[in-house]
Amino acid sequence: MTVEVNINDRRITGKRSPMLYGHFIEHFHRQIYDGIYDPDNPLSDEDGFRTDIIDAMKKIKVPVLRWPGGCFVSSYHWKDAVGTERNPMFDKAWRVEDPNTFGTDEYIKLCRKIGCEPYICTNAGTGTPEEMSDWVEYCNLENEGKYAKWRIANGYKQPHKVKYWSIGNENYGHWEIGAKSADEWGRLVRESAKMILHVDATAQLSAAALADIDWNINLLKNCGQYLDWISIHQYWDMMPEVNHPAAYEECMAFTKNIARSVDDVRGILTAMRLEDKIKIAFDEWNLRSWHHPNVHTIKQGVNKEDYVTPRDKNDDNSIYTMADAVFAACFLNAMNRNCDIVGMANFAPILNTRGCIYSYDKGIVLRSTYHVFDLYVNYLGDTILDLWTEDGMPVMNVNSKSGEETAVDTLDLLATGWSDREGIALVAVNKHACESQSIALNYESEDAEVIVYSITGKSKDSYNDRDQNEVMIEEKKTGLFRSGMDVELAPHSVNVIQIVPVR
Ligand code: AHR
C-alpha cells in the first residue's frame, strides 16, 4: 500500500531551534576521564582533549553541551575543581573518586573547541543558593568580587559567559542525593534563582522538573517569574539494575506517545499562562537508560564488582542497533513537531555509556544514533512544514518489553524547509522490522531533483563497532522530481528525502 504524502511548503508550522540537537556529558564512567579528557593519550591535544572525539562532535554541530551531571552534580562542589589546588573528591553519587582535574575551566575550554554553548547544571542536592551564585560570579562577572578575581588569577581574564544554567537535577527522585519535597523545591529554586539573577540578570534559568502536576505547579507558582526553561528527562528502555536491552520490535513499542511528557508539561504551562515565557528543555533523553546497578537503590553494592565493574556493560556496542537510530529519529521528529514549546533537547550522553560516540584508546566508533544526528543537523531544514497523509497512516502491531501487544504507526514523517533557500527535506522513518513501505510525494515543485540519504543497516540488529561499520548514511540520487512519484523506504530505515532545485 502506497501512502499518499502531501506537503505544503507555503504553510510553515514551526521554526526549530538548533538546540534540539543538543547533548549532555556527565562525570560518570568513561564520559569525562578516559573519555573526552585523556591527557596521556597520543590522540589528545595540548589540553588533554581527544581530538578525534572533538572532530566527531564538530561534525554533528553540537549546539549546547550540558555538564557536569546528572546525579553526579547533587553532591559536587565546583570550587574543588578550579585553580592550581585540585583535591580529589569522593563522588557520593557514583561512589568513585573524582580527581577534579577536569573542572569548570576545562569544560569551558572544551566547549570553545567544539564550538558549542556551555550549559551548567548546579548542585541543588547538598549545594546552596550561594554556592550556585558564586559559580555564576566565577564564570560571568568581569572582575568584581573574589570569584571573578579567582578566575582571572587562574588565567582566564575574560568571563566565560555561560548563558544557560539549570538549578538542580532530578531533585524529585528518591535516588538523588539531597532529594527535595515539592514545597522544599519551590523555595530552594526561588532563592537560588534570585541570587543567580542578582549576579547576572541575563542568565537563562531552568529548574529540574518532570511530567508531574503537583511538582510543576508548586515550582511554577513559586518560581515561574524567574524561569526561562523547565527541565524534563526521559529514558524508555529502563536498565539501571539489569542490562537486558529491549529487542527491536519492543523498542518500536516505545515510540507510541513518544511526546507524552511534552504534552503533559505543555498543558501545565498553558494552564498557568506561562507557555510563551517558559520553554521545555528535554535535557536528558535516550531510548536506553544507563546501566549502573546497586547505586540508584537504597541497598548499595559493597564490592566494586557489584556496582562499578558492571558499568562496563554500557560499552557493548552491539546494543546500539537500528532500533536506537529509528527511535532517535522518532523522538527528534516529535521535538521538531513541538518546537513551539520545546527549545532544547540533550542526548544523554554524547560519549560512551549509551552515547552516540564510543571511544577506546586507539579511536572511536560512531554508533547508529550518531548518524541520525548527522542526518538531522546536516541534511534537514530549519523550518517545519505542513504535512498530511491521505487515508491516515499504516499501523503495525508489536509486542512491548512488558509483553503487551501495541499498535504503532509504521511511518514517522516530518517535512522541513530552509528559511534561506529553495527546496524541502522530508524525514521518512520506516519502523517496520522487515517490510518496505512506499510513499507517494505530492508536492508542487519545478525543475527539482530528488536525493535520498538513508540509514538502514543490513538488518534491524545492525550496529557499528571497532571492526565493523554496518550502519552509515548512504546517498542515492533518484533523478528529476515529479509530484506524485513513489519513493521506497527500506525496512528499519531513517531517510531524508531532499527535493531541491536541480544543481
Ligand atoms: O542514569 C544516569 C542518570 O539518569 C543521570 O545521572 C540522571 O540525571 C538520570 O537519572
Coordinates of C-alpha atoms and ligand atoms in Angstrom, one line a residue:
M1 CA 0.0 0.0 0.0
T2 CA 1.5 3.3 -1.1
V3 CA 0.9 6.2 1.4
E4 CA 0.0 9.5 -0.2
V5 CA 2.1 12.2 1.5
N6 CA 1.1 15.8 0.9
I7 CA 3.4 18.7 1.7
N8 CA 2.5 22.3 1.7
D9 CA 5.6 24.5 1.8
R10 CA 3.6 27.6 1.9
R11 CA 2.4 26.7 5.5
I12 CA 5.3 26.9 8.0
T13 CA 4.1 25.3 11.3
G14 CA 7.4 26.0 13.2
K15 CA 11.0 27.1 13.2
R16 CA 13.0 24.7 15.2
S17 CA 15.9 25.8 17.4
P18 CA 19.3 24.1 16.6
M19 CA 19.3 23.4 20.3
L20 CA 17.0 20.4 19.7
Y21 CA 20.2 18.6 18.7
G22 CA 22.0 19.2 21.9
H23 CA 24.0 16.9 24.1
F24 CA 24.9 16.0 27.7
I25 CA 28.1 14.8 29.3
E26 CA 28.5 13.7 32.9
H27 CA 31.2 12.7 35.3
F28 CA 30.2 9.0 35.0
H29 CA 32.2 6.0 33.9
R30 CA 34.3 6.9 30.8
Q31 CA 32.5 10.0 29.6
I32 CA 35.0 12.6 31.0
Y33 CA 38.1 10.7 32.4
D34 CA 39.4 8.2 29.8
G35 CA 36.8 9.7 27.6
I36 CA 36.9 13.2 26.2
Y37 CA 39.6 14.1 28.8
D38 CA 42.6 11.7 28.2
P39 CA 45.8 13.7 28.6
D40 CA 48.1 10.7 28.3
N41 CA 46.6 9.5 25.0
P42 CA 48.7 10.4 21.9
L43 CA 45.3 11.3 20.2
S44 CA 44.8 14.1 22.7
D45 CA 45.8 17.8 22.2
E46 CA 47.9 20.0 24.5
D47 CA 44.9 20.5 26.8
G48 CA 44.3 16.8 27.2
F49 CA 41.2 16.5 25.0
R50 CA 40.8 13.7 22.4
T51 CA 40.9 15.4 19.0
D52 CA 39.2 12.5 17.2
I53 CA 36.2 12.8 19.6
I54 CA 36.1 16.6 19.2
D55 CA 36.2 16.3 15.4
A56 CA 33.2 13.9 15.6
M57 CA 31.3 16.3 17.8
K58 CA 32.0 19.2 15.5
K59 CA 30.7 17.3 12.5
I60 CA 27.3 17.0 14.2
K61 CA 27.5 20.7 15.1
V62 CA 26.8 20.1 18.8
P63 CA 25.0 23.4 19.7
V64 CA 24.9 23.0 23.5
L65 CA 26.6 20.6 26.0
R66 CA 25.0 20.2 29.4
W67 CA 27.5 19.3 32.3
P68 CA 28.6 18.1 34.9
G69 CA 25.5 15.9 35.8
G70 CA 23.1 14.3 36.2
C71 CA 23.1 12.7 39.6
F72 CA 26.9 13.5 39.9
V73 CA 26.1 17.1 40.4
S74 CA 23.9 16.8 43.5
S75 CA 27.0 16.4 45.8
Y76 CA 29.5 18.2 43.6
H77 CA 31.3 21.4 44.8
W78 CA 32.7 23.3 41.9
K79 CA 35.3 25.2 43.9
D80 CA 37.2 21.9 44.4
A81 CA 37.9 21.8 40.7
V82 CA 39.2 25.2 39.7
G83 CA 42.7 26.7 40.3
T84 CA 46.0 25.2 41.0
E85 CA 45.0 23.1 44.0
R86 CA 42.8 20.2 42.8
N87 CA 41.9 17.8 45.6
P88 CA 40.4 14.5 44.6
M89 CA 36.8 14.1 45.9
F90 CA 34.8 11.0 46.7
D91 CA 31.8 11.2 44.3
K92 CA 29.0 10.2 46.6
A93 CA 26.5 9.8 43.7
W94 CA 28.5 7.2 41.7
R95 CA 30.7 6.1 44.6
V96 CA 34.1 6.6 42.9
E97 CA 37.0 9.0 43.3
D98 CA 36.9 12.1 41.0
P99 CA 40.4 13.6 40.6
N100 CA 38.8 17.1 40.0
T101 CA 41.4 17.7 37.2
F102 CA 38.5 18.4 34.9
G103 CA 36.6 21.3 36.2
T104 CA 34.8 24.5 35.1
D105 CA 37.7 26.0 33.2
E106 CA 38.5 22.7 31.3
Y107 CA 34.8 22.3 30.5
I108 CA 34.6 25.9 29.0
K109 CA 37.8 25.2 27.0
L110 CA 36.2 22.0 25.7
C111 CA 33.0 23.9 24.7
R112 CA 35.1 26.5 22.8
K113 CA 36.9 23.7 20.9
I114 CA 33.6 22.1 20.0
G115 CA 32.0 25.5 19.2
C116 CA 29.0 24.9 21.4
E117 CA 27.2 26.8 24.2
P118 CA 28.0 25.7 27.8
Y119 CA 25.0 24.7 29.9
I120 CA 25.9 24.2 33.6
C121 CA 23.7 22.2 35.9
T122 CA 24.1 23.2 39.6
N123 CA 24.2 21.3 42.8
A124 CA 20.7 21.7 44.4
G125 CA 21.2 18.5 46.4
T126 CA 23.8 19.4 49.0
G127 CA 24.5 22.8 47.5
T128 CA 23.2 26.2 48.4
P129 CA 21.8 29.2 46.5
E130 CA 25.1 31.0 47.5
E131 CA 27.3 28.2 46.1
M132 CA 25.3 28.3 42.8
S133 CA 25.5 32.1 42.5
D134 CA 29.2 32.1 43.4
W135 CA 29.6 29.8 40.4
V136 CA 27.9 32.4 38.2
E137 CA 30.2 35.1 39.7
Y138 CA 33.2 32.9 38.8
C139 CA 32.0 32.4 35.2
N140 CA 30.3 35.6 34.3
L141 CA 31.4 38.7 36.2
E142 CA 34.1 40.8 34.6
N143 CA 36.3 41.3 37.6
E144 CA 34.1 42.2 40.6
G145 CA 34.3 40.1 43.8
K146 CA 36.6 37.3 44.8
Y147 CA 35.3 34.6 42.4
A148 CA 35.8 36.7 39.2
K149 CA 39.2 37.6 40.5
W150 CA 39.9 33.9 41.2
R151 CA 39.0 33.1 37.5
I152 CA 41.4 35.9 36.4
A153 CA 44.1 34.6 38.7
N154 CA 43.6 31.1 37.1
G155 CA 44.5 32.6 33.7
Y156 CA 41.0 33.4 32.3
K157 CA 40.8 37.2 32.1
Q158 CA 37.7 37.2 30.0
P159 CA 34.4 36.0 31.6
H160 CA 33.3 32.5 30.4
K161 CA 29.9 34.0 29.5
V162 CA 27.8 30.9 30.5
K163 CA 24.2 31.7 29.4
Y164 CA 22.4 28.6 30.4
W165 CA 22.1 27.4 34.0
S166 CA 19.9 24.7 35.5
I167 CA 19.0 24.7 39.2
G168 CA 19.4 21.1 40.2
N169 CA 19.0 17.7 38.6
E170 CA 16.0 15.3 39.3
N171 CA 15.8 16.5 42.9
Y172 CA 12.3 15.0 43.0
G173 CA 13.8 11.4 42.8
H174 CA 14.5 9.2 45.9
W175 CA 17.7 8.2 44.1
E176 CA 19.1 11.8 44.0
I177 CA 21.4 13.0 46.8
G178 CA 19.6 15.8 48.7
A179 CA 16.2 15.0 47.2
K180 CA 13.5 17.6 48.0
S181 CA 9.8 17.7 48.5
A182 CA 7.7 19.8 46.1
D183 CA 7.4 22.5 48.8
E184 CA 11.1 22.5 49.6
W185 CA 11.9 22.6 45.9
G186 CA 9.8 25.7 45.3
R187 CA 11.5 27.7 48.0
L188 CA 15.0 26.5 47.1
V189 CA 14.6 27.3 43.4
R190 CA 13.2 30.7 44.1
E191 CA 16.0 31.7 46.4
S192 CA 18.7 30.2 44.1
A193 CA 17.1 32.0 41.1
K194 CA 17.1 35.3 42.9
M195 CA 20.8 35.1 43.9
I196 CA 21.8 33.9 40.4
L197 CA 19.9 36.8 38.7
H198 CA 21.3 39.2 41.3
V199 CA 24.8 38.2 39.9
D200 CA 23.9 38.0 36.2
A201 CA 20.5 39.3 35.2
T202 CA 20.9 37.9 31.7
A203 CA 21.3 34.3 32.9
Q204 CA 18.8 31.9 31.3
L205 CA 17.5 29.7 34.1
S206 CA 16.0 26.2 34.2
A207 CA 15.0 24.0 37.1
A208 CA 14.6 20.3 37.5
A209 CA 11.0 19.1 36.8
L210 CA 9.1 16.2 35.4
A211 CA 5.7 15.5 33.9
D212 CA 4.1 15.7 37.3
I213 CA 1.3 18.2 38.1
D214 CA 2.0 18.8 41.9
W215 CA 5.8 19.2 41.4
N216 CA 5.4 21.6 38.5
I217 CA 2.6 23.7 39.8
N218 CA 4.4 24.3 43.0
L219 CA 7.6 25.0 41.2
L220 CA 5.9 27.4 38.7
K221 CA 3.8 29.1 41.3
N222 CA 7.0 29.9 43.4
C223 CA 9.4 30.5 40.6
G224 CA 7.7 30.9 37.2
Q225 CA 8.6 34.5 37.1
Y226 CA 12.3 33.7 37.4
L227 CA 12.5 30.8 34.9
D228 CA 13.1 30.7 31.1
W229 CA 13.1 26.9 30.9
I230 CA 11.7 23.8 32.7
S231 CA 13.8 20.7 32.5
I232 CA 12.5 17.2 32.0
H233 CA 14.2 13.8 31.4
Q234 CA 13.1 10.5 30.0
Y235 CA 14.6 7.1 29.2
W236 CA 12.3 4.4 27.8
D237 CA 14.2 1.1 27.9
M238 CA 14.9 1.1 31.7
M239 CA 18.1 -1.0 32.5
P240 CA 19.7 0.6 35.6
E241 CA 19.8 -2.7 37.5
V242 CA 19.6 -5.4 34.8
N243 CA 21.4 -4.8 31.5
H244 CA 18.7 -6.5 29.3
P245 CA 18.2 -4.3 26.2
A246 CA 14.8 -4.3 24.6
A247 CA 14.7 -6.1 21.2
Y248 CA 14.0 -4.1 18.0
E249 CA 10.2 -4.5 17.9
E250 CA 10.0 -3.9 21.7
C251 CA 11.8 -0.6 21.1
M252 CA 9.2 0.3 18.4
A253 CA 6.5 -0.1 21.0
F254 CA 8.3 2.7 23.0
T255 CA 7.7 5.1 20.1
K256 CA 3.9 5.2 20.9
N257 CA 3.1 8.5 22.5
I258 CA 6.8 9.4 22.5
A259 CA 5.9 13.1 23.2
R260 CA 3.6 12.4 26.1
S261 CA 5.8 14.1 28.6
V262 CA 5.9 17.2 26.4
D263 CA 2.1 17.2 26.1
D264 CA 1.7 17.0 29.9
V265 CA 4.2 19.8 30.6
R266 CA 2.8 21.9 27.8
G267 CA -0.7 21.5 29.4
I268 CA 0.6 22.7 32.8
L269 CA 2.5 25.7 31.3
T270 CA -0.6 26.7 29.3
A271 CA -2.9 26.3 32.3
M272 CA -0.6 28.7 34.2
R273 CA -0.4 31.1 31.3
L274 CA 3.4 30.5 31.1
E275 CA 3.6 28.8 27.7
D276 CA 5.0 31.9 26.0
K277 CA 7.6 32.6 28.7
I278 CA 8.9 29.2 29.6
K279 CA 10.2 26.6 27.2
I280 CA 10.8 22.9 27.8
A281 CA 14.5 21.8 28.0
F282 CA 14.3 18.0 27.4
D283 CA 17.8 17.9 28.8
E284 CA 18.3 14.2 29.2
W285 CA 16.8 11.7 26.7
N286 CA 17.8 8.4 25.4
L287 CA 16.0 5.2 24.4
R288 CA 18.2 3.2 26.7
S289 CA 18.7 4.1 30.4
W290 CA 22.3 3.8 31.7
H291 CA 23.3 0.6 33.4
H292 CA 24.6 1.2 37.0
P293 CA 23.4 -1.5 39.4
N294 CA 23.3 -1.1 43.2
V295 CA 23.7 2.7 43.4
H296 CA 20.3 4.1 42.5
T297 CA 18.8 1.9 45.2
I298 CA 18.6 2.1 49.0
K299 CA 20.8 -1.0 49.3
Q300 CA 24.2 0.0 48.0
G301 CA 26.7 -2.5 46.4
V302 CA 29.5 -3.5 48.8
N303 CA 32.3 -4.5 46.4
K304 CA 33.4 -2.6 43.3
E305 CA 32.5 -5.7 41.3
D306 CA 28.9 -5.2 42.4
Y307 CA 28.5 -1.6 41.4
V308 CA 31.4 -0.2 39.4
T309 CA 32.6 -3.1 37.1
P310 CA 29.0 -3.7 35.7
R311 CA 29.1 -0.2 34.2
D312 CA 31.4 -1.6 31.5
K313 CA 28.4 -3.4 30.1
N314 CA 27.2 0.0 28.7
D315 CA 30.3 -0.2 26.4
D316 CA 28.9 -3.2 24.5
N317 CA 28.4 -1.6 21.0
S318 CA 26.2 -4.4 19.8
I319 CA 23.4 -3.0 22.0
Y320 CA 23.1 0.2 19.8
T321 CA 21.3 -1.1 16.7
M322 CA 18.9 0.3 14.1
A323 CA 16.3 0.3 16.9
D324 CA 18.2 3.1 18.6
A325 CA 18.5 5.0 15.3
V326 CA 14.8 4.6 14.4
F327 CA 13.8 5.6 18.0
A328 CA 16.1 8.6 18.0
A329 CA 14.6 9.8 14.7
C330 CA 11.0 9.4 16.0
F331 CA 12.0 11.4 19.1
L332 CA 13.6 14.2 17.1
N333 CA 10.6 14.4 14.8
A334 CA 8.4 14.7 17.8
M335 CA 10.5 17.5 19.3
N336 CA 10.5 19.3 15.9
R337 CA 6.7 19.0 15.7
N338 CA 6.6 20.6 19.2
C339 CA 9.3 23.2 18.6
D340 CA 6.9 25.9 19.7
I341 CA 7.3 24.7 23.3
V342 CA 10.5 22.6 23.2
G343 CA 13.5 24.8 22.9
M344 CA 16.3 22.4 23.8
A345 CA 16.9 18.6 23.9
N346 CA 20.1 16.9 25.1
F347 CA 21.0 13.4 24.1
A348 CA 22.2 11.6 27.3
P349 CA 25.1 11.2 26.9
I350 CA 27.0 12.2 23.8
L351 CA 30.1 10.0 24.6
N352 CA 30.4 6.4 25.9
T353 CA 27.8 4.8 28.3
R354 CA 24.7 4.9 25.9
G355 CA 26.2 7.7 23.8
C356 CA 26.2 8.2 20.1
I357 CA 30.1 8.1 20.1
Y358 CA 32.1 5.3 21.7
S359 CA 35.8 5.9 22.4
Y360 CA 38.7 3.5 23.2
D361 CA 42.4 4.1 23.5
K362 CA 43.1 4.0 19.8
G363 CA 40.0 5.5 18.2
I364 CA 36.2 6.0 18.2
V365 CA 33.1 4.2 17.0
L366 CA 30.2 6.2 15.6
R367 CA 27.2 4.3 16.8
S368 CA 23.9 4.2 14.9
T369 CA 22.5 7.2 16.7
Y370 CA 25.4 9.4 15.7
H371 CA 24.4 9.1 12.0
V372 CA 20.9 10.2 12.9
F373 CA 22.3 13.4 14.4
D374 CA 24.4 13.8 11.3
L375 CA 21.3 13.5 9.1
Y376 CA 19.2 15.9 11.1
V377 CA 21.9 18.5 11.6
N378 CA 23.4 18.5 8.1
Y379 CA 20.6 17.4 5.7
L380 CA 17.4 18.8 7.1
G381 CA 15.9 22.3 7.0
D382 CA 15.2 24.7 9.9
T383 CA 11.5 25.3 9.2
I384 CA 8.8 22.8 9.9
L385 CA 6.2 22.5 7.0
D386 CA 2.7 21.3 6.9
L387 CA 2.4 17.6 6.0
W388 CA -0.6 15.3 6.0
T389 CA -1.3 11.8 4.6
E390 CA -4.4 10.8 2.7
D391 CA -6.3 8.0 4.4
G392 CA -4.2 8.1 7.6
M393 CA -1.1 6.1 8.3
P394 CA -0.4 2.3 8.2
V395 CA -0.2 0.7 11.6
M396 CA 1.8 -2.3 12.8
N397 CA 1.3 -4.4 15.9
V398 CA 4.4 -5.1 18.0
N399 CA 4.9 -6.6 21.5
S400 CA 6.2 -4.2 24.1
K401 CA 9.0 -5.2 26.5
S402 CA 6.3 -5.9 29.1
G403 CA 4.6 -8.3 26.6
E404 CA 1.6 -6.1 25.6
E405 CA 0.6 -6.0 22.0
T406 CA 0.9 -2.4 20.9
A407 CA -0.3 -0.7 17.7
V408 CA 2.1 1.9 16.4
D409 CA 2.3 4.0 13.3
T410 CA 4.6 2.2 10.8
L411 CA 5.9 5.5 9.5
D412 CA 7.0 8.7 11.2
L413 CA 7.2 11.7 8.8
L414 CA 8.4 15.3 9.2
A415 CA 8.7 17.9 6.4
T416 CA 11.2 20.7 6.7
G417 CA 12.2 23.6 4.5
W418 CA 15.1 26.1 4.6
S419 CA 14.5 29.7 5.6
D420 CA 17.3 30.8 3.3
R421 CA 16.9 28.7 0.2
E422 CA 14.5 26.7 -2.0
G423 CA 13.6 23.1 -1.6
I424 CA 12.3 20.8 1.1
A425 CA 13.7 17.9 3.1
L426 CA 11.4 15.2 4.3
V427 CA 12.3 12.8 7.0
A428 CA 10.6 9.4 6.4
V429 CA 11.1 6.8 9.0
N430 CA 10.0 3.2 8.3
K431 CA 9.8 1.4 11.6
H432 CA 8.8 -2.0 10.2
A433 CA 11.3 -4.7 11.0
C434 CA 11.1 -6.5 7.7
E435 CA 8.7 -4.8 5.2
S436 CA 9.5 -1.9 2.9
Q437 CA 7.0 0.9 2.6
S438 CA 6.2 3.0 -0.4
I439 CA 5.2 6.7 -0.2
A440 CA 3.9 9.0 -2.9
L441 CA 5.2 12.6 -2.7
N442 CA 2.5 15.1 -3.5
Y443 CA 4.3 18.4 -3.7
E444 CA 4.4 21.2 -6.3
S445 CA 7.9 21.9 -7.5
E446 CA 9.5 22.7 -10.8
D447 CA 13.0 21.7 -12.1
A448 CA 13.8 19.8 -8.9
E449 CA 15.8 16.7 -8.3
V450 CA 15.4 14.0 -5.6
I451 CA 18.3 13.0 -3.4
V452 CA 17.7 10.3 -0.7
Y453 CA 20.0 9.9 2.3
S454 CA 19.3 6.7 4.1
I455 CA 20.4 5.0 7.3
T456 CA 19.3 1.4 7.3
G457 CA 21.9 -1.3 8.0
K458 CA 21.8 -4.9 6.7
S459 CA 19.3 -5.9 9.4
K460 CA 17.3 -4.4 12.2
D461 CA 20.1 -5.5 14.6
S462 CA 22.9 -4.0 12.6
Y463 CA 25.4 -2.0 14.7
N464 CA 28.9 -0.4 14.4
D465 CA 31.9 -1.5 16.3
R466 CA 35.7 -1.2 16.2
D467 CA 36.0 -3.6 13.3
Q468 CA 32.6 -3.0 11.6
N469 CA 30.6 -0.2 10.1
E470 CA 27.2 -1.7 9.2
V471 CA 25.3 1.5 9.8
M472 CA 26.2 4.5 7.7
I473 CA 24.4 7.3 5.7
E474 CA 24.0 6.2 2.1
E475 CA 23.2 8.7 -0.7
K476 CA 21.0 7.8 -3.6
K477 CA 20.2 10.3 -6.5
T478 CA 16.8 9.2 -7.9
G479 CA 16.6 11.8 -10.8
L480 CA 14.2 14.6 -11.5
F481 CA 11.2 15.1 -9.2
R482 CA 7.6 14.9 -10.4
S483 CA 4.7 15.3 -8.0
G484 CA 3.2 12.0 -7.0
M485 CA 6.3 10.0 -7.6
D486 CA 6.9 7.0 -5.4
V487 CA 9.8 6.6 -3.0
E488 CA 10.5 3.2 -1.4
L489 CA 11.5 3.1 2.2
A490 CA 13.6 0.1 3.3
P491 CA 12.7 -1.7 6.5
H492 CA 14.1 -0.3 9.7
S493 CA 15.3 2.8 8.0
V494 CA 15.7 6.6 8.6
N495 CA 15.5 8.5 5.3
V496 CA 15.9 12.2 4.4
I497 CA 14.4 12.9 1.0
Q498 CA 15.6 16.2 -0.4
I499 CA 13.6 17.8 -3.2
V500 CA 15.9 20.6 -4.3
P501 CA 16.4 22.7 -7.4
V502 CA 18.5 20.9 -10.0
R503 CA 22.1 21.8 -9.3
Ligands
AHR1 O1 21.4 7.1 34.6 C1 22.1 8.3 34.6 C2 21.3 9.3 35.3 O2 20.0 9.3 34.8 C3 21.7 10.7 35.4 O3 22.8 11.0 36.1 C4 20.4 11.3 36.0 O4 20.2 12.7 35.6 C5 19.3 10.4 35.4 O5 18.6 9.8 36.5

